[in-house]
mmCIF file of C-alpha atoms and ligand atoms in Angstrom:
data_model
loop_
_atom_site.group_PDB
_atom_site.id
_atom_site.type_symbol
_atom_site.label_atom_id
_atom_site.label_comp_id
_atom_site.label_asym_id
_atom_site.label_seq_id
_atom_site.Cartn_x
_atom_site.Cartn_y
_atom_site.Cartn_z
ATOM 1 C CA MET A 1 -22.947 -46.264 31.176
ATOM 2 C CA LYS A 2 -22.068 -49.967 31.340
ATOM 3 C CA LYS A 3 -23.174 -52.373 34.113
ATOM 4 C CA ILE A 4 -20.830 -55.348 34.071
ATOM 5 C CA LEU A 5 -20.770 -58.774 35.761
ATOM 6 C CA ILE A 6 -17.240 -60.216 36.019
ATOM 7 C CA THR A 7 -16.803 -63.953 36.582
ATOM 8 C CA GLY A 8 -13.564 -65.248 38.094
ATOM 9 C CA ALA A 9 -13.074 -61.740 39.525
ATOM 10 C CA LEU A 10 -10.607 -62.842 42.207
ATOM 11 C CA GLY A 11 -8.186 -64.345 39.661
ATOM 12 C CA GLN A 12 -5.035 -62.877 38.115
ATOM 13 C CA ILE A 13 -6.859 -60.723 35.548
ATOM 14 C CA GLY A 14 -10.136 -60.201 37.417
ATOM 15 C CA SER A 15 -8.528 -58.776 40.545
ATOM 16 C CA GLU A 16 -7.040 -55.904 38.502
ATOM 17 C CA LEU A 17 -9.725 -55.485 35.844
ATOM 18 C CA THR A 18 -12.532 -55.183 38.423
ATOM 19 C CA MET A 19 -10.767 -52.324 40.221
ATOM 20 C CA LYS A 20 -9.957 -50.510 36.960
ATOM 21 C CA LEU A 21 -13.553 -50.793 35.714
ATOM 22 C CA ARG A 22 -14.876 -49.587 39.088
ATOM 23 C CA ASP A 23 -12.666 -46.504 38.710
ATOM 24 C CA MET A 24 -14.033 -45.924 35.208
ATOM 25 C CA TYR A 25 -17.742 -46.708 35.590
ATOM 26 C CA GLY A 26 -18.397 -46.414 39.350
ATOM 27 C CA SER A 27 -18.126 -49.163 41.964
ATOM 28 C CA ASN A 28 -21.818 -50.081 42.007
ATOM 29 C CA ASN A 29 -21.826 -50.735 38.263
ATOM 30 C CA ILE A 30 -19.143 -53.421 38.370
ATOM 31 C CA ILE A 31 -20.247 -56.674 39.991
ATOM 32 C CA GLY A 32 -17.412 -58.974 40.898
ATOM 33 C CA SER A 33 -18.146 -62.679 41.287
ATOM 34 C CA GLY A 34 -16.302 -65.837 42.191
ATOM 35 C CA ILE A 35 -16.845 -69.482 43.023
ATOM 36 C CA ASN A 36 -16.182 -68.505 46.632
ATOM 37 C CA LYS A 37 -15.521 -65.331 48.573
ATOM 38 C CA ARG A 38 -12.355 -64.281 50.369
ATOM 39 C CA LYS A 39 -11.771 -60.773 51.595
ATOM 40 C CA THR A 40 -9.895 -58.692 48.978
ATOM 41 C CA GLU A 41 -10.275 -55.162 47.615
ATOM 42 C CA VAL A 42 -12.610 -56.634 44.971
ATOM 43 C CA THR A 43 -15.038 -57.963 47.602
ATOM 44 C CA GLU A 44 -14.734 -54.871 49.800
ATOM 45 C CA THR A 45 -15.085 -52.008 47.294
ATOM 46 C CA GLY A 46 -18.276 -52.935 45.442
ATOM 47 C CA PRO A 47 -20.937 -55.581 44.817
ATOM 48 C CA PHE A 48 -19.765 -59.209 44.861
ATOM 49 C CA GLU A 49 -21.761 -62.387 44.204
ATOM 50 C CA ILE A 50 -20.956 -66.069 44.577
ATOM 51 C CA VAL A 51 -21.289 -67.467 41.047
ATOM 52 C CA ASP A 52 -20.163 -70.933 40.001
ATOM 53 C CA VAL A 53 -20.197 -70.684 36.207
ATOM 54 C CA THR A 54 -21.131 -74.343 35.838
ATOM 55 C CA ASN A 55 -24.414 -73.394 37.538
ATOM 56 C CA ALA A 56 -26.545 -71.472 35.008
ATOM 57 C CA LYS A 57 -29.064 -70.423 37.678
ATOM 58 C CA GLU A 58 -26.416 -68.620 39.727
ATOM 59 C CA ILE A 59 -25.234 -66.672 36.652
ATOM 60 C CA TYR A 60 -28.801 -65.856 35.648
ATOM 61 C CA GLU A 61 -29.736 -64.617 39.131
ATOM 62 C CA ALA A 62 -26.651 -62.401 39.467
ATOM 63 C CA ALA A 63 -27.200 -60.922 35.976
ATOM 64 C CA LYS A 64 -30.898 -60.245 36.678
ATOM 65 C CA LYS A 65 -30.376 -58.892 40.209
ATOM 66 C CA HIS A 66 -27.909 -56.277 38.982
ATOM 67 C CA ASN A 67 -29.501 -55.738 35.562
ATOM 68 C CA VAL A 68 -26.139 -56.061 33.795
ATOM 69 C CA ASP A 69 -25.603 -55.304 30.106
ATOM 70 C CA TRP A 70 -22.126 -56.890 29.785
ATOM 71 C CA ILE A 71 -20.519 -60.034 31.181
ATOM 72 C CA VAL A 72 -16.727 -60.260 31.308
ATOM 73 C CA HIS A 73 -16.219 -63.984 31.620
ATOM 74 C CA LEU A 74 -12.838 -64.816 33.183
ATOM 75 C CA ALA A 75 -13.603 -67.972 35.191
ATOM 76 C CA ALA A 76 -11.553 -70.823 33.722
ATOM 77 C CA ILE A 77 -9.100 -73.638 34.380
ATOM 78 C CA LEU A 78 -5.698 -72.798 32.850
ATOM 79 C CA SER A 79 -3.318 -74.972 30.846
ATOM 80 C CA ALA A 80 -1.155 -76.750 33.438
ATOM 81 C CA THR A 81 -4.052 -77.476 35.808
ATOM 82 C CA GLY A 82 -6.184 -78.434 32.819
ATOM 83 C CA GLU A 83 -3.725 -81.171 31.809
ATOM 84 C CA LYS A 84 -3.865 -82.561 35.357
ATOM 85 C CA LYS A 85 -7.667 -82.309 35.470
ATOM 86 C CA PRO A 86 -8.989 -82.433 31.885
ATOM 87 C CA GLU A 87 -12.564 -83.276 32.902
ATOM 88 C CA LEU A 88 -12.715 -80.249 35.204
ATOM 89 C CA ALA A 89 -11.211 -78.054 32.453
ATOM 90 C CA TRP A 90 -13.862 -79.183 29.955
ATOM 91 C CA ASN A 91 -16.675 -78.677 32.455
ATOM 92 C CA VAL A 92 -15.643 -75.197 33.656
ATOM 93 C CA ASN A 93 -14.334 -73.859 30.340
ATOM 94 C CA MET A 94 -17.005 -75.242 27.987
ATOM 95 C CA ASN A 95 -20.151 -75.659 30.075
ATOM 96 C CA GLY A 96 -19.306 -72.448 31.922
ATOM 97 C CA LEU A 97 -18.988 -70.496 28.663
ATOM 98 C CA TYR A 98 -22.160 -72.055 27.255
ATOM 99 C CA ASN A 99 -24.077 -70.966 30.390
ATOM 100 C CA ILE A 100 -22.677 -67.430 30.138
ATOM 101 C CA LEU A 101 -23.662 -67.146 26.456
ATOM 102 C CA GLU A 102 -27.174 -68.435 27.160
ATOM 103 C CA VAL A 103 -27.680 -65.922 29.990
ATOM 104 C CA ALA A 104 -26.325 -63.185 27.698
ATOM 105 C CA ARG A 105 -28.707 -64.208 24.907
ATOM 106 C CA GLU A 106 -31.733 -64.212 27.229
ATOM 107 C CA ASN A 107 -30.855 -60.879 28.840
ATOM 108 C CA GLY A 108 -29.456 -59.003 25.824
ATOM 109 C CA CYS A 109 -25.915 -58.721 27.294
ATOM 110 C CA GLY A 110 -22.584 -58.413 25.509
ATOM 111 C CA VAL A 111 -19.859 -60.922 26.440
ATOM 112 C CA PHE A 112 -16.101 -60.452 26.582
ATOM 113 C CA THR A 113 -14.099 -63.637 27.196
ATOM 114 C CA PRO A 114 -10.392 -64.276 26.525
ATOM 115 C CA SER A 115 -8.981 -67.000 24.339
ATOM 116 C CA SER A 116 -5.264 -67.804 24.506
ATOM 117 C CA ILE A 117 -2.080 -68.654 22.619
ATOM 118 C CA ALA A 118 -3.053 -72.167 23.762
ATOM 119 C CA ALA A 119 -5.633 -72.196 20.952
ATOM 120 C CA PHE A 120 -2.685 -72.997 18.655
ATOM 121 C CA GLY A 121 -0.871 -76.322 18.399
ATOM 122 C CA PRO A 122 2.275 -77.962 17.035
ATOM 123 C CA SER A 123 1.119 -77.757 13.410
ATOM 124 C CA THR A 124 0.529 -73.968 13.646
ATOM 125 C CA PRO A 125 3.263 -71.800 12.033
ATOM 126 C CA LYS A 126 5.469 -70.949 15.034
ATOM 127 C CA ASP A 127 6.942 -67.593 14.035
ATOM 128 C CA ASN A 128 4.865 -64.500 13.332
ATOM 129 C CA THR A 129 1.822 -66.768 13.808
ATOM 130 C CA PRO A 130 -0.975 -65.393 11.589
ATOM 131 C CA GLN A 131 -4.398 -64.372 12.851
ATOM 132 C CA ASP A 132 -6.141 -66.976 10.699
ATOM 133 C CA THR A 133 -4.208 -70.242 10.597
ATOM 134 C CA LEU A 134 -4.161 -73.922 11.603
ATOM 135 C CA GLN A 135 -5.531 -74.525 15.118
ATOM 136 C CA ARG A 136 -5.006 -78.117 16.285
ATOM 137 C CA PRO A 137 -4.035 -77.721 19.977
ATOM 138 C CA GLU A 138 -3.070 -80.801 21.962
ATOM 139 C CA THR A 139 -4.041 -79.671 25.488
ATOM 140 C CA MET A 140 -7.550 -79.833 26.933
ATOM 141 C CA TYR A 141 -7.220 -76.122 27.756
ATOM 142 C CA GLY A 142 -6.378 -75.415 24.104
ATOM 143 C CA VAL A 143 -9.261 -77.551 22.869
ATOM 144 C CA THR A 144 -11.679 -75.556 25.051
ATOM 145 C CA LYS A 145 -10.185 -72.269 23.847
ATOM 146 C CA VAL A 146 -10.647 -73.081 20.139
ATOM 147 C CA ALA A 147 -14.141 -74.417 20.771
ATOM 148 C CA GLY A 148 -14.862 -71.306 22.860
ATOM 149 C CA GLU A 149 -13.785 -68.994 20.034
ATOM 150 C CA LEU A 150 -16.137 -70.842 17.667
ATOM 151 C CA LEU A 151 -19.008 -70.886 20.156
ATOM 152 C CA CYS A 152 -18.704 -67.113 20.640
ATOM 153 C CA ASP A 153 -18.709 -66.632 16.836
ATOM 154 C CA TYR A 154 -21.819 -68.820 16.686
ATOM 155 C CA TYR A 155 -23.711 -66.791 19.302
ATOM 156 C CA PHE A 156 -22.857 -63.568 17.462
ATOM 157 C CA LYS A 157 -23.891 -64.844 14.038
ATOM 158 C CA LYS A 158 -26.943 -66.857 15.087
ATOM 159 C CA TYR A 159 -28.356 -64.755 17.957
ATOM 160 C CA GLY A 160 -26.666 -61.365 17.604
ATOM 161 C CA VAL A 161 -24.973 -61.573 21.014
ATOM 162 C CA ASP A 162 -22.183 -58.942 21.024
ATOM 163 C CA THR A 163 -19.281 -61.328 21.744
ATOM 164 C CA ARG A 164 -15.650 -60.126 21.796
ATOM 165 C CA GLY A 165 -12.300 -61.625 22.792
ATOM 166 C CA VAL A 166 -8.539 -61.723 22.396
ATOM 167 C CA ARG A 167 -5.973 -64.524 22.360
ATOM 168 C CA PHE A 168 -3.903 -63.512 25.365
ATOM 169 C CA PRO A 169 -0.279 -64.601 25.690
ATOM 170 C CA GLY A 170 1.271 -65.282 29.126
ATOM 171 C CA LEU A 171 0.318 -62.451 31.470
ATOM 172 C CA ILE A 172 2.767 -61.032 33.992
ATOM 173 C CA SER A 173 1.584 -59.127 37.066
ATOM 174 C CA TYR A 174 2.445 -58.401 40.693
ATOM 175 C CA LYS A 175 -0.996 -58.132 42.357
ATOM 176 C CA THR A 176 -2.376 -61.674 42.159
ATOM 177 C CA LEU A 177 -0.369 -64.811 41.433
ATOM 178 C CA PRO A 178 -1.177 -66.679 38.210
ATOM 179 C CA GLY A 179 -3.614 -69.571 38.462
ATOM 180 C CA GLY A 180 -1.917 -72.699 37.054
ATOM 181 C CA GLY A 181 -0.604 -71.888 33.583
ATOM 182 C CA THR A 182 2.461 -72.815 31.540
ATOM 183 C CA THR A 183 3.717 -69.226 31.375
ATOM 184 C CA ASP A 184 3.588 -68.767 35.183
ATOM 185 C CA TYR A 185 7.387 -69.087 35.391
ATOM 186 C CA ALA A 186 7.670 -65.562 33.992
ATOM 187 C CA VAL A 187 5.907 -64.261 37.121
ATOM 188 C CA HIS A 188 7.541 -66.543 39.707
ATOM 189 C CA ILE A 189 11.026 -65.593 38.489
ATOM 190 C CA TYR A 190 10.535 -61.994 39.735
ATOM 191 C CA TYR A 191 9.409 -63.119 43.216
ATOM 192 C CA GLU A 192 12.352 -65.522 43.566
ATOM 193 C CA ALA A 193 14.849 -62.976 42.235
ATOM 194 C CA LEU A 194 13.827 -60.543 44.969
ATOM 195 C CA LYS A 195 13.350 -63.076 47.780
ATOM 196 C CA ASN A 196 16.220 -65.552 47.234
ATOM 197 C CA LYS A 197 18.307 -64.204 44.342
ATOM 198 C CA ARG A 198 17.963 -67.660 42.766
ATOM 199 C CA TYR A 199 15.459 -69.226 40.409
ATOM 200 C CA THR A 200 15.128 -72.703 38.917
ATOM 201 C CA SER A 201 13.307 -72.499 35.589
ATOM 202 C CA PRO A 202 10.880 -75.325 34.740
ATOM 203 C CA ILE A 203 10.959 -74.161 31.100
ATOM 204 C CA ALA A 204 14.022 -74.918 28.984
ATOM 205 C CA ARG A 205 16.450 -72.302 27.683
ATOM 206 C CA GLY A 206 15.523 -71.266 24.138
ATOM 207 C CA THR A 207 11.759 -71.754 24.587
ATOM 208 C CA TYR A 208 10.127 -68.610 23.228
ATOM 209 C CA MET A 209 6.569 -67.686 24.190
ATOM 210 C CA ASP A 210 4.552 -64.484 23.778
ATOM 211 C CA MET A 211 4.030 -62.454 26.957
ATOM 212 C CA MET A 212 2.325 -59.248 28.118
ATOM 213 C CA TYR A 213 2.354 -57.032 31.213
ATOM 214 C CA MET A 214 -1.016 -56.752 32.971
ATOM 215 C CA PRO A 215 -1.620 -53.011 32.349
ATOM 216 C CA ASP A 216 -1.529 -53.721 28.607
ATOM 217 C CA ALA A 217 -3.863 -56.717 29.039
ATOM 218 C CA ILE A 218 -6.367 -54.567 30.947
ATOM 219 C CA ASP A 219 -6.176 -51.917 28.202
ATOM 220 C CA ALA A 220 -6.762 -54.617 25.563
ATOM 221 C CA ILE A 221 -9.977 -55.750 27.270
ATOM 222 C CA ILE A 222 -11.326 -52.236 27.768
ATOM 223 C CA ASN A 223 -10.350 -50.962 24.321
ATOM 224 C CA LEU A 224 -11.888 -53.948 22.539
ATOM 225 C CA MET A 225 -15.095 -53.701 24.610
ATOM 226 C CA GLU A 226 -15.343 -50.019 23.721
ATOM 227 C CA ALA A 227 -14.491 -50.471 20.032
ATOM 228 C CA ASP A 228 -17.076 -49.892 17.313
ATOM 229 C CA GLY A 229 -18.549 -53.375 16.751
ATOM 230 C CA ALA A 230 -19.199 -52.627 13.081
ATOM 231 C CA LYS A 231 -15.426 -52.437 12.478
ATOM 232 C CA LEU A 232 -14.621 -55.841 14.049
ATOM 233 C CA THR A 233 -14.032 -58.724 11.662
ATOM 234 C CA HIS A 234 -12.193 -61.061 14.047
ATOM 235 C CA ARG A 235 -14.360 -60.315 17.033
ATOM 236 C CA ASN A 236 -13.667 -63.293 19.299
ATOM 237 C CA ALA A 237 -10.097 -64.267 18.712
ATOM 238 C CA PHE A 238 -7.750 -61.349 18.102
ATOM 239 C CA ASN A 239 -4.065 -62.239 18.324
ATOM 240 C CA VAL A 240 -2.477 -59.761 20.770
ATOM 241 C CA THR A 241 1.089 -59.704 22.018
ATOM 242 C CA ALA A 242 3.543 -57.286 23.591
ATOM 243 C CA MET A 243 6.828 -59.237 23.651
ATOM 244 C CA SER A 244 8.315 -62.676 23.084
ATOM 245 C CA PHE A 245 11.220 -64.006 25.171
ATOM 246 C CA GLU A 246 12.827 -67.214 26.434
ATOM 247 C CA PRO A 247 13.927 -67.884 30.044
ATOM 248 C CA ASN A 248 17.524 -66.742 29.581
ATOM 249 C CA GLU A 249 16.409 -63.372 28.223
ATOM 250 C CA ILE A 250 14.134 -62.547 31.170
ATOM 251 C CA TYR A 251 16.911 -63.765 33.492
ATOM 252 C CA ASN A 252 19.424 -61.395 31.883
ATOM 253 C CA GLU A 253 16.985 -58.491 32.092
ATOM 254 C CA ILE A 254 16.405 -59.083 35.836
ATOM 255 C CA LYS A 255 20.160 -59.469 36.334
ATOM 256 C CA ARG A 256 20.642 -55.890 35.096
ATOM 257 C CA HIS A 257 18.794 -54.816 38.267
ATOM 258 C CA ILE A 258 19.989 -57.601 40.619
ATOM 259 C CA PRO A 259 23.558 -58.417 39.493
ATOM 260 C CA ASP A 260 24.012 -61.444 41.827
ATOM 261 C CA PHE A 261 20.766 -63.113 40.662
ATOM 262 C CA GLN A 262 21.383 -66.711 39.544
ATOM 263 C CA MET A 263 19.267 -69.114 37.522
ATOM 264 C CA ASP A 264 19.483 -72.814 36.715
ATOM 265 C CA TYR A 265 17.108 -75.228 34.983
ATOM 266 C CA ASP A 266 15.079 -78.223 36.123
ATOM 267 C CA VAL A 267 12.767 -78.703 33.158
ATOM 268 C CA ASP A 268 9.257 -79.934 33.927
ATOM 269 C CA GLU A 269 8.495 -82.226 30.994
ATOM 270 C CA ASN A 270 4.734 -81.706 31.208
ATOM 271 C CA LEU A 271 5.027 -77.915 31.077
ATOM 272 C CA GLN A 272 7.738 -78.087 28.421
ATOM 273 C CA LYS A 273 5.554 -80.222 26.160
ATOM 274 C CA ILE A 274 2.804 -77.607 26.369
ATOM 275 C CA ALA A 275 5.230 -74.713 25.816
ATOM 276 C CA ASP A 276 6.766 -76.450 22.787
ATOM 277 C CA SER A 277 3.337 -76.772 21.189
ATOM 278 C CA TRP A 278 2.642 -72.998 21.362
ATOM 279 C CA PRO A 279 3.826 -70.227 19.012
ATOM 280 C CA ASN A 280 7.138 -68.402 19.434
ATOM 281 C CA SER A 281 5.632 -65.074 18.447
ATOM 282 C CA LEU A 282 2.212 -63.911 17.285
ATOM 283 C CA ASN A 283 1.307 -61.547 14.478
ATOM 284 C CA ASP A 284 -1.197 -59.081 15.978
ATOM 285 C CA THR A 285 -1.705 -56.823 12.949
ATOM 286 C CA MET A 286 -5.467 -57.420 12.853
ATOM 287 C CA ALA A 287 -5.931 -56.165 16.443
ATOM 288 C CA ARG A 288 -3.843 -53.091 15.607
ATOM 289 C CA ASP A 289 -5.851 -52.424 12.420
ATOM 290 C CA GLU A 290 -9.372 -53.193 13.667
ATOM 291 C CA TRP A 291 -9.358 -51.538 17.115
ATOM 292 C CA GLY A 292 -6.024 -49.792 17.580
ATOM 293 C CA TRP A 293 -4.145 -52.332 19.763
ATOM 294 C CA ASN A 294 -0.858 -50.751 20.845
ATOM 295 C CA PRO A 295 0.938 -52.204 23.918
ATOM 296 C CA LYS A 296 3.118 -49.922 26.054
ATOM 297 C CA TYR A 297 5.419 -52.357 27.875
ATOM 298 C CA ASP A 298 8.400 -54.285 26.495
ATOM 299 C CA LEU A 299 10.600 -56.646 28.552
ATOM 300 C CA ALA A 300 12.863 -53.862 29.887
ATOM 301 C CA LYS A 301 10.047 -51.505 30.904
ATOM 302 C CA MET A 302 8.000 -54.323 32.434
ATOM 303 C CA THR A 303 10.963 -55.650 34.427
ATOM 304 C CA GLN A 304 11.719 -52.262 35.919
ATOM 305 C CA ASP A 305 8.096 -51.785 36.972
ATOM 306 C CA MET A 306 7.618 -55.376 38.254
ATOM 307 C CA LEU A 307 10.716 -55.160 40.451
ATOM 308 C CA GLU A 308 9.749 -51.745 41.844
ATOM 309 C CA LYS A 309 6.177 -52.828 42.649
ATOM 310 C CA LEU A 310 7.140 -56.252 44.020
ATOM 311 C CA LYS A 311 9.843 -54.792 46.272
ATOM 312 C CA THR A 312 7.154 -52.774 48.038
ATOM 313 C CA LYS A 313 4.768 -55.742 48.164
ATOM 314 C CA ILE A 314 7.269 -58.301 49.457
HETATM 315 P P1 NAD B 1 -7.074 -67.340 37.141
HETATM 316 O O1 NAD B 1 -6.872 -68.807 37.267
HETATM 317 O O2 NAD B 1 -6.143 -66.438 37.839
HETATM 318 O O3 NAD B 1 -8.553 -66.956 37.600
HETATM 319 C C1 NAD B 1 -9.646 -67.741 37.236
HETATM 320 C C2 NAD B 1 -10.657 -67.654 38.342
HETATM 321 O O4 NAD B 1 -11.751 -68.517 38.005
HETATM 322 C C3 NAD B 1 -10.123 -68.128 39.705
HETATM 323 O O5 NAD B 1 -10.341 -67.113 40.664
HETATM 324 C C4 NAD B 1 -10.967 -69.373 40.021
HETATM 325 O O6 NAD B 1 -11.319 -69.477 41.385
HETATM 326 C C5 NAD B 1 -12.218 -69.091 39.192
HETATM 327 N N1 NAD B 1 -13.004 -70.300 38.895
HETATM 328 C C6 NAD B 1 -12.583 -71.557 38.654
HETATM 329 N N2 NAD B 1 -13.640 -72.368 38.470
HETATM 330 C C7 NAD B 1 -14.742 -71.597 38.585
HETATM 331 C C8 NAD B 1 -16.130 -71.849 38.493
HETATM 332 N N3 NAD B 1 -16.620 -73.078 38.259
HETATM 333 N N4 NAD B 1 -16.996 -70.824 38.658
HETATM 334 C C9 NAD B 1 -16.527 -69.575 38.913
HETATM 335 N N5 NAD B 1 -15.227 -69.268 39.035
HETATM 336 C C10 NAD B 1 -14.349 -70.275 38.861
HETATM 337 O O7 NAD B 1 -7.158 -67.007 35.580
HETATM 338 P P2 NAD B 1 -6.792 -65.646 34.843
HETATM 339 O O8 NAD B 1 -5.351 -65.686 34.566
HETATM 340 O O9 NAD B 1 -7.378 -64.503 35.536
HETATM 341 O O10 NAD B 1 -7.520 -65.926 33.447
HETATM 342 C C11 NAD B 1 -8.769 -65.370 33.117
HETATM 343 C C12 NAD B 1 -9.084 -65.752 31.677
HETATM 344 O O11 NAD B 1 -8.039 -65.300 30.828
HETATM 345 C C13 NAD B 1 -9.208 -67.254 31.436
HETATM 346 O O12 NAD B 1 -10.173 -67.502 30.447
HETATM 347 C C14 NAD B 1 -7.845 -67.635 30.874
HETATM 348 O O13 NAD B 1 -7.899 -68.761 30.065
HETATM 349 C C15 NAD B 1 -7.534 -66.390 30.067
HETATM 350 N N6 NAD B 1 -6.100 -66.241 29.825
HETATM 351 C C16 NAD B 1 -5.243 -65.980 30.863
HETATM 352 C C17 NAD B 1 -3.876 -65.877 30.613
HETATM 353 C C18 NAD B 1 -2.896 -65.599 31.702
HETATM 354 O O14 NAD B 1 -1.675 -65.665 31.449
HETATM 355 N N7 NAD B 1 -3.321 -65.265 32.924
HETATM 356 C C19 NAD B 1 -3.401 -66.027 29.297
HETATM 357 C C20 NAD B 1 -4.305 -66.332 28.282
HETATM 358 C C21 NAD B 1 -5.647 -66.402 28.554
HETATM 359 N N1 LIG B 2 -0.907 -68.156 30.626
HETATM 360 C C1 LIG B 2 -1.835 -69.127 30.137
HETATM 361 C C2 LIG B 2 -1.376 -70.503 30.471
HETATM 362 O O1 LIG B 2 -0.177 -70.686 30.528
HETATM 363 C C3 LIG B 2 -1.985 -68.991 28.646
HETATM 364 O O2 LIG B 2 -3.302 -69.176 28.318
HETATM 365 O O3 LIG B 2 -2.199 -71.361 30.641
#
């Protein structure tokens, strides 16, 4: 039986992962945490602690109080916000991760933390991007993600901390809005299609990025955490993807359900620069081989589900 502390539990991933893990392992065994507390199902259905990950003492106390054996570390500053506030991104993403790894080392915990497609840069091969390749990102977020992958490798090799992670692509979900990333357009487009039947894309036509629907992302986290550690070669940085599309393709897919939906473009040059520096499509063979990664949702299946769920929500 696992006892897990989740940082950033009120965010896009945490809000869904916490509930799923509570279903699997029992509410009292899954401790949500956040930099502040607002009433949500995460705070109301099980233990919740205020934990600022830049404060090692707060992490240590929460881990000790609940005697956790895993930490799922989700607290972070994402790519678009990170370019506006690089100092904050470095502090939260690097010092936060360092604190988590130190608490894990002292308390014998495993750590799952996601990397990102942002760990790649303009010199990375763009198509079918290999697992092991050039990583020279040009965003602060990307710099912290590459350094984070290496730091997690270091803690595994040097101290035996059971660290694991995936390079997530853009995640699409209907429960909690995304928190300041470059791929957020692929969530906002569904809301606007249903609310106003119009969307203005900040990302240019023809810009391909990898994407994934949240149920697959949650499965990736759980399946990798439950995998046999002895079989993992790329433990902290598995490429995972479910689909790759550009704005016009997601527009056309939504239009199949909402025929009078219209889209135009007003490209945000800051976001576009980031998007242009990321891969078009990842090769995720290693995740499939080492721990059985197998996503269930493509663009068509995701769009149908997103529109159904969002209709009820909105
Ligand atoms: P999010 O922005 O939705 O949630 C992050 C949470 O961290 C927020 O609730 C925020 O309040 C919290 N936070 C910020 N600073 C904090 C601090 N100092 N202490 C504690 N909490 C703090 O992010 P997410 O989408 O849930 O992402 C979770 C992880 O997955 C991050 O590492 C992110 O880089 C990674 N990831 C996400 C995506 C995606 O598309 N959502 C893609 C690739 C990787
Ligand atoms: N969705 C994330 C972002 O755009 C990718 O890490 O920042």
